[in-house]
Amino acid sequence: MTGVRGGIAAAWTLALALAVPAAPAAAQTLAIEGGTVHPVSGPSYTGTVVVRDGVIEAAGPDVAAPRGVEVIDARGLHVYPGLFNAWTVLGLVEIDSVPATLDQAELGDTPHLLAVEGVHPATEIIPVTRETGITHALAAPSGGPWAGQASVILLDGWTVEEMEVEKSVGVVLEWPSLATREFDFSTFSVREKKFSEAKRDYDRTVGEIGDWIEAARQYDHARSNAGSAVAVEQDHALEAVATVARGELPLLVVADRARAIRDAVAFAEEHGLRLVVASGRDAAKEADLLAEKKVPVILNSVQALPVEEDDPYDGPFSAPGELHRAGVPIAFGTFDASSARVLPYEAATAVAFGLAPEAALRALTLGAAEILGLDDRLGSIDAGKWANLIVTDGDPLEVRTGVRHVIVRGRDVDLANRHSRSYELYRGRPAPP
Amino acid sequence: MEVIATTGRALRLAGVALFVTVPLIAGPPPEPPPFYAIEGVRVEVGDGTVLERATVVIENGTITAVAEDAAIPAHAWVIDGEGLTVFPGLIDAMGSLPQPRRPPGGPGGGAPAPGGQRRRPDTDRALPRGPEDRPLTTPWKRAADDLTLDADAVEAWRKAGVTSIAAKPGDGLFPGRLSLVRLGVPGRDPEHQVIAPELAQVASLSSGGGFGSYPGALMGRVAYFRQLLLDAAHYAAATAAYEADPSGWRRPDFDRTLAPLAAVASGEERILLPGSSAVEINRALRLGEELDLDFAVYGGQEAYRLAAELADAGVAVLVDLDWPEPLPERDRDPDADRPLREILHERLAPTTPVELAEAGVQFALSSGGGNGPDDFLAGVRRAIEGGLEPARALRALTRDAAAIHGLDDRVGTVAAGMAADLVLADGYPWQESARIEAVFIDGVRYAVSDGQDAEDQGDDGGSEETAAESTSGAEAAEEAEEPEEPRRRGGGPRGPGGPRGGSSEAPEPMRLADVAERYAELAGDAPVPMTGPYREDDVLAITGATILTMAGETIENGTVVVRDGRIARVASGVRPPRGAHVIDARGRYLMPGIFDAHSHISTAGGVNEGSLAVTAMARIEDVVDPTDVAIYRALAGGVTTVNILHGSANPIGGQNQVLKLRWGQDADGLRFDGAPPGIKFALGENPKRSRSFGPGPRRYPATRMGVLDVIREAFTEAAEYRDAWARHRAAEAAGERSRPPARDLQHEALVEILAGERLVHAHSYRADEILQLLRLAEELGFRIATLQHVLEGYRVADEIAAHGAGASTFSDWWAYKVEAYEAIPHNAALMADRGVLVSVNSDDAEEMRHLNHEAAKAVKWGGLSDDAALALVTINPARQFGIEDRIGSIEVGKDADLVIYDRHPLSSYAVVQTTLVDGKVYFDRELDRLRREQLAALEQSLTEPADEDGGEEP
């Protein structure tokens, strides 16, 4: 089994000696019995969760394990829905400083590209990420402004096909920044730009984004009304934007500063688009607007520095709570690959600074699934949903909590990974002579 | 002379008709006889005294009498001074000569330097690769060496009442000597305009020669400053020793760079040190005192915070009049959140002169070299708005400027015997209403009929009616090509009408005391100090806490008593002493303050002097920025001590500095006295790639082999240096004739390592490079104190333990580069299990805010006990630095560096409630909330339209 992926891994990985990846598990029928179940969709209870064919068959206080199935004894343990890292570059980035391992940022405007088509299923980072209870993640392209489409993947599978939850959950647009200071690589120095000049550049770029939407509408119109004599050439990029223009997919706008968030909200309203804000470092400053317009936010790392010198020291820590209290739907992301595993601890910081614990858990599970339109499959422990579950010995947001089982699409996944194997190997190193 | 003058006049008359097409070859016009008497005039002497009615007699460029009954020589031209005042001519205490703009690279693009040969011509853009290349160092230069002046600009200054400029010779780290130059007519007898060619040397610490060149960072420039003066002193001593007895010795080579700096090094010649912000002024004071220099500080805009210190030190200040101002409305980002300190500084800066005056600091005023006369005068007016008495402003602009430059025996006052550099006007020259009647420079009279507005001068060439109106032919030709050459920056708030009308957007100045008063008013009953500490008590007790002592026990319901900053008692269930300030910590956890063993916060001007492979002479201590808000944010994360390291761009980097986060104190106040000195080493990708990209030069090493070689070679040289000194001392002791080796600060730092007096903190990743460094250190005879990052330390933990190095690692960072791809979060625990003394650090201003949570990861990954995990960020780093007798645990006698959490600090939900350093409260969550509101109120009162201020215009 290892050979299947070992060959691929050998082509790029730099530490062959340890390349013994965890084998994806086969779908099982199993019952998790006697644990405290936190379904997120309702109150917690002590009971059993039955999993068959990758789906939760039954869950409840009175559910019994069917005879003959594999049983996980969860007495004294806790069962949660698997955590959803709602923004990563998992599978697209391996080693940040090695360009050959980077596949997240294409050149130019590429709204039609699908993240999942670049995801490397054998990345060493995915098994490491699972270890803290994360079972699925959004993988996002960057660049642009039109970066491509974000995909949601399971954090286990022999192939990307097996990992796919949804090829596209939205088109990623990196909102332009109005920068009065630019770093000039040719001179390695910061260049100051006049505000009026920066504003002009910004307005032009925003205008161009609007032009894309209008062009996509026209394209749609022409394609659907073209007579047999008229050939409207297919354009993948416009087709992708058209899905957003038609409201089929949300526009996932990566924006941090308050101005960008305000302008993106106005833009989406003007063009009649569904909007999700991603990153949103200043989102709490626009909480009322976001709540009024019902725009959800996928938050970047909570453990971040305040943007401005005079911002409260704990601004980024308390922002999730502020957004939640204002009524803005939130989810958490880490916006990277190698630190994707710390997602629950980032959320814990939000709790420490005012987010209700149940709101944090919801944002990590069902809330994120709702924002991305996947709550029919993911996010809670309810019959019929995909069996992405974790069994822990405590609160999964606490660092010291152990995650005992990670179940992805019904498969009880091996928790060993690059790190644990290395640890075991060197722990066993005999003392030097 | 007369003959030539007559010819010149004829040509000049002809030139009037032909001036556009024919380059003038006008000789100077004739001068009237140099005898004047200004009768019945008021005199402001310049030293503060005023003569209400006097006669000022001027003969041959000198004031010969100033008295009510002064006899008027029969040959003197008598000027009626009724209603007018004679002032000393204003002196720009540090500026640039108004020189014509030259086409780059064209003729005259750089005056050939006199003196000896340089290794490179001035125009060579080759980047300096080390101190031996003497980057941007031209101390032999003098501003007076190049007196090609722009006649129009000179005239504009003159019309503003400025009669001389103490001019810089250009830019650079050591550009040369200031010269005091008069603003008479240029082009004729230029040397005649020089009052003194050599006032003082100037030093700058602003940017170096370009990316990748030496010195690239502020700390590198300070180190270069120090080394260069040592070199100059050694040069002088070596030359003197040779001169005294040349027999048997080779003559030291002449060095035109070091020769002029010898007098600075010995304290015989004044040097001007840069210092605009308070941090920079402090740095200048420390540097000047350390090297025992005769120095003054220039810039000085934030000197309002340091008036008392400057007075104590007896250091004069040349205050730059280019006051900070907000951008004009239309250039401002309406979304931009300007820092309060910037808003405050704009209000406070113009009060620097009055603060200095009241504190008794000698000061003068300067244009700084970048601004024209209109801005200069506007700057004076703003200083007066800031509270400076006009008469005191005049003194600063005249007598004191002269005194600071050591020339008050000849210029700067209106008194018999002084040079006749005078302004005759009906008010202070900077006053908008003032009308300047005439300016005398060196006794030559320049009438200023329309002195109010230099703007109008363009089409009114007859404004100065003196016969001395002329330029050389060459200059006239240049001017003809650029008739509309703007003499000062146009547009903005200082457009036409602006300069003399005051800047409409400049906020009303406020003094520090005013700000404090307003803050107190706005804060109401419970004002929280703007900077720490929030409270100080002689005796303080924290009661009811679960005390995680990090000394082997956890005390429930514990009390810690603090006296004079030290822990006086640690026990369970005891009552606080009477009179103690009590912090009720029931239900809370008390832990020693966190020591972050790897940080780069609070440094100014770059963390890497990466231009050279070895920069052991660079010192973090020189560039500590105590105003970095990261300090406060770290306190809010329970950090009380930080090790500030040089970056990892080179195999041997600069010297580190351990700081205590005493937020609000200056750089000296942050220093952890008693922490051992150390240095940064770096292995692997960073030192080998740091110069393989970007526009700068590449430099050795480019491989791990080369990195090791650099370190080995550096210590080989250092050992030879040490031995050379030993031989010298032995010879001296034996009474033999011996020349001292030149001191080398780079070698000295390395010699300290060899002597075990300086700790090595080595940035490292891969197991192999870690091992190689340990072996190299053993070969060279020293021990590595800490391996920093040490991400593959788990693979050679036994070897690290055997060597005795500490390991300071990240909790869980990995995969950001190839050498971090083998990192595992179990690293800390595994190394600890193998007997290595391990700490967890941040290397990051954010990560440092939750090192307690990072420590928890060693419980999750690797199974450390809770106490062993917390030790990673408290007592263990303290041991690694040999300061475990001071910090790292809660024990009697230790510093009261403490942090209170609402939960067990390893919980992901734990939040710091209060942080104490030396028993003083520097952070408190509740006080922070109040302070935020109070600062917001202050900011609002400073930025809202100024109604209660009574408007901005007088």
GROMACS .gro file of C-alpha atoms in nm, chain A residues 118-294:
model
  177
  118GLY     CA    1  -0.363   2.132  -0.817
  119VAL     CA    2  -0.404   1.955  -0.484
  120HIS     CA    3  -0.130   1.706  -0.413
  121PRO     CA    4  -0.298   1.423  -0.225
  122ALA     CA    5   0.030   1.288  -0.088
  123THR     CA    6   0.135   1.612   0.078
  124GLU     CA    7   0.296   1.542   0.411
  125ILE     CA    8   0.105   1.830   0.561
  126ILE     CA    9  -0.240   1.674   0.542
  127PRO     CA   10  -0.178   1.385   0.782
  128VAL     CA   11  -0.012   1.630   1.020
  129THR     CA   12  -0.315   1.854   0.999
  130ARG     CA   13  -0.557   1.571   1.081
  131GLU     CA   14  -0.387   1.509   1.411
  132THR     CA   15  -0.567   1.795   1.586
  133GLY     CA   16  -0.909   1.687   1.467
  134ILE     CA   17  -0.942   1.859   1.133
  135THR     CA   18  -1.119   1.634   0.885
  136HIS     CA   19  -1.184   1.864   0.593
  137ALA     CA   20  -1.060   2.190   0.459
  138LEU     CA   21  -1.110   2.451   0.197
  139ALA     CA   22  -0.814   2.478  -0.039
  140ALA     CA   23  -0.792   2.817  -0.201
  141PRO     CA   24  -0.592   2.955  -0.488
  142SER     CA   25  -0.447   3.305  -0.464
  143GLY     CA   26  -0.334   3.576  -0.700
  144GLY     CA   27  -0.545   3.749  -0.954
  145PRO     CA   28  -0.748   3.957  -0.856
  146TRP     CA   29  -0.941   3.662  -1.007
  147ALA     CA   30  -0.748   3.380  -0.841
  148GLY     CA   31  -0.960   3.077  -0.924
  149GLN     CA   32  -1.207   2.859  -0.742
  150ALA     CA   33  -1.179   2.722  -0.394
  151SER     CA   34  -1.238   2.352  -0.339
  152VAL     CA   35  -1.331   2.164  -0.026
  153ILE     CA   36  -1.141   1.844   0.036
  154LEU     CA   37  -1.144   1.562   0.284
  155LEU     CA   38  -0.814   1.524   0.467
  156ASP     CA   39  -0.782   1.163   0.360
  157GLY     CA   40  -0.796   0.975   0.035
  158TRP     CA   41  -0.584   0.777  -0.209
  159THR     CA   42  -0.659   1.021  -0.486
  160VAL     CA   43  -0.796   1.367  -0.509
  161GLU     CA   44  -1.119   1.220  -0.642
  162GLU     CA   45  -1.159   1.039  -0.316
  163MET     CA   46  -1.085   1.358  -0.127
  164GLU     CA   47  -1.326   1.584  -0.307
  165VAL     CA   48  -1.618   1.721  -0.116
  166GLU     CA   49  -1.692   1.992  -0.368
  167LYS     CA   50  -1.481   2.097  -0.662
  168SER     CA   51  -1.588   2.457  -0.630
  169VAL     CA   52  -1.747   2.639  -0.342
  170GLY     CA   53  -1.692   2.983  -0.485
  171VAL     CA   54  -1.472   3.203  -0.697
  172VAL     CA   55  -1.185   3.364  -0.513
  173LEU     CA   56  -1.127   3.731  -0.575
  174GLU     CA   57  -0.841   3.911  -0.407
  175TRP     CA   58  -0.976   4.256  -0.345
  176PRO     CA   59  -0.723   4.519  -0.450
  177SER     CA   60  -0.556   4.713  -0.175
  178LEU     CA   61  -0.526   5.086  -0.173
  179ALA     CA   62  -0.162   5.110  -0.093
  180THR     CA   63   0.014   5.441  -0.045
  181ARG     CA   64   0.335   5.259   0.030
  182GLU     CA   65   0.474   5.003  -0.208
  183PHE     CA   66   0.782   4.792  -0.187
  184ASP     CA   67   0.988   4.832  -0.498
  185PHE     CA   68   1.182   4.514  -0.562
  186SER     CA   69   1.409   4.679  -0.815
  187THR     CA   70   1.555   4.905  -0.551
  188PHE     CA   71   1.461   4.708  -0.241
  189SER     CA   72   1.302   5.011  -0.087
  190VAL     CA   73   0.961   5.140   0.007
  191ARG     CA   74   0.809   5.388  -0.230
  192GLU     CA   75   0.557   5.642  -0.110
  193LYS     CA   76   0.261   5.707  -0.331
  194LYS     CA   77   0.022   5.997  -0.307
  195PHE     CA   78  -0.319   5.904  -0.181
  196SER     CA   79  -0.489   6.045  -0.487
  197GLU     CA   80  -0.263   5.840  -0.710
  198ALA     CA   81  -0.318   5.524  -0.509
  199LYS     CA   82  -0.691   5.585  -0.506
  200ARG     CA   83  -0.697   5.624  -0.883
  201ASP     CA   84  -0.518   5.292  -0.930
  202TYR     CA   85  -0.750   5.128  -0.682
  203ASP     CA   86  -1.064   5.263  -0.845
  204ARG     CA   87  -0.942   5.148  -1.183
  205THR     CA   88  -0.884   4.794  -1.060
  206VAL     CA   89  -1.222   4.782  -0.889
  207GLY     CA   90  -1.377   4.909  -1.211
  208GLU     CA   91  -1.210   4.631  -1.403
  209ILE     CA   92  -1.350   4.373  -1.164
  210GLY     CA   93  -1.694   4.515  -1.235
  211ASP     CA   94  -1.622   4.493  -1.607
  212TRP     CA   95  -1.559   4.121  -1.565
  213ILE     CA   96  -1.900   4.072  -1.409
  214GLU     CA   97  -2.074   4.266  -1.686
  215ALA     CA   98  -1.876   4.085  -1.953
  216ALA     CA   99  -1.976   3.752  -1.801
  217ARG     CA  100  -2.342   3.853  -1.805
  218GLN     CA  101  -2.320   3.952  -2.168
  219TYR     CA  102  -2.138   3.633  -2.248
  220ASP     CA  103  -2.407   3.433  -2.075
  221HIS     CA  104  -2.674   3.619  -2.262
  222ALA     CA  105  -2.505   3.574  -2.599
  223ARG     CA  106  -2.432   3.206  -2.545
  224SER     CA  107  -2.783   3.124  -2.434
  225ASN     CA  108  -2.946   3.326  -2.711
  226ALA     CA  109  -2.709   3.257  -2.995
  227GLY     CA  110  -2.880   3.149  -3.312
  228SER     CA  111  -2.740   2.853  -3.496
  229ALA     CA  112  -2.557   3.081  -3.736
  230VAL     CA  113  -2.380   3.272  -3.465
  231ALA     CA  114  -2.088   3.115  -3.287
  232VAL     CA  115  -2.000   3.268  -2.953
  233GLU     CA  116  -1.666   3.125  -2.865
  234GLN     CA  117  -1.642   2.946  -2.538
  235ASP     CA  118  -1.452   3.132  -2.270
  236HIS     CA  119  -1.379   2.936  -1.956
  237ALA     CA  120  -1.286   3.240  -1.755
  238LEU     CA  121  -1.610   3.423  -1.834
  239GLU     CA  122  -1.809   3.111  -1.772
  240ALA     CA  123  -1.660   3.087  -1.428
  241VAL     CA  124  -1.742   3.448  -1.349
  242ALA     CA  125  -2.091   3.392  -1.489
  243THR     CA  126  -2.159   3.134  -1.220
  244VAL     CA  127  -2.098   3.409  -0.971
  245ALA     CA  128  -2.295   3.665  -1.168
  246ARG     CA  129  -2.590   3.426  -1.177
  247GLY     CA  130  -2.562   3.375  -0.805
  248GLU     CA  131  -2.486   3.004  -0.835
  249LEU     CA  132  -2.157   3.040  -0.654
  250PRO     CA  133  -2.057   3.297  -0.398
  251LEU     CA  134  -1.781   3.540  -0.462
  252LEU     CA  135  -1.515   3.468  -0.202
  253VAL     CA  136  -1.350   3.804  -0.157
  254VAL     CA  137  -1.018   3.810   0.021
  255ALA     CA  138  -1.018   4.148   0.195
  256ASP     CA  139  -0.865   4.277   0.515
  257ARG     CA  140  -0.893   4.651   0.555
  258ALA     CA  141  -1.221   4.814   0.643
  259ARG     CA  142  -1.230   5.006   0.318
  260ALA     CA  143  -1.186   4.692   0.113
  261ILE     CA  144  -1.459   4.517   0.307
  262ARG     CA  145  -1.701   4.808   0.268
  263ASP     CA  146  -1.627   4.841  -0.099
  264ALA     CA  147  -1.663   4.468  -0.158
  265VAL     CA  148  -1.999   4.470   0.016
  266ALA     CA  149  -2.116   4.762  -0.197
  267PHE     CA  150  -1.978   4.595  -0.506
  268ALA     CA  151  -2.161   4.270  -0.439
  269GLU     CA  152  -2.482   4.459  -0.377
  270GLU     CA  153  -2.446   4.666  -0.691
  271HIS     CA  154  -2.390   4.359  -0.903
  272GLY     CA  155  -2.631   4.135  -0.718
  273LEU     CA  156  -2.372   3.880  -0.606
  274ARG     CA  157  -2.353   3.644  -0.310
  275LEU     CA  158  -2.057   3.750  -0.105
  276VAL     CA  159  -1.833   3.580   0.148
  277VAL     CA  160  -1.549   3.783   0.296
  278ALA     CA  161  -1.229   3.593   0.359
  279SER     CA  162  -0.942   3.692   0.587
  280GLY     CA  163  -1.123   4.002   0.717
  281ARG     CA  164  -0.862   4.138   0.957
  282ASP     CA  165  -1.067   4.455   1.003
  283ALA     CA  166  -1.405   4.284   0.967
  284ALA     CA  167  -1.505   4.363   1.324
  285LYS     CA  168  -1.480   4.732   1.239
  286GLU     CA  169  -1.753   4.672   0.979
  287ALA     CA  170  -1.954   4.422   1.185
  288ASP     CA  171  -2.281   4.611   1.162
  289LEU     CA  172  -2.261   4.645   0.786
  290LEU     CA  173  -2.172   4.278   0.742
  291ALA     CA  174  -2.458   4.175   0.970
  292GLU     CA  175  -2.706   4.398   0.790
  293LYS     CA  176  -2.602   4.265   0.451
  294LYS     CA  177  -2.582   3.909   0.583
   0.00000   0.00000   0.00000
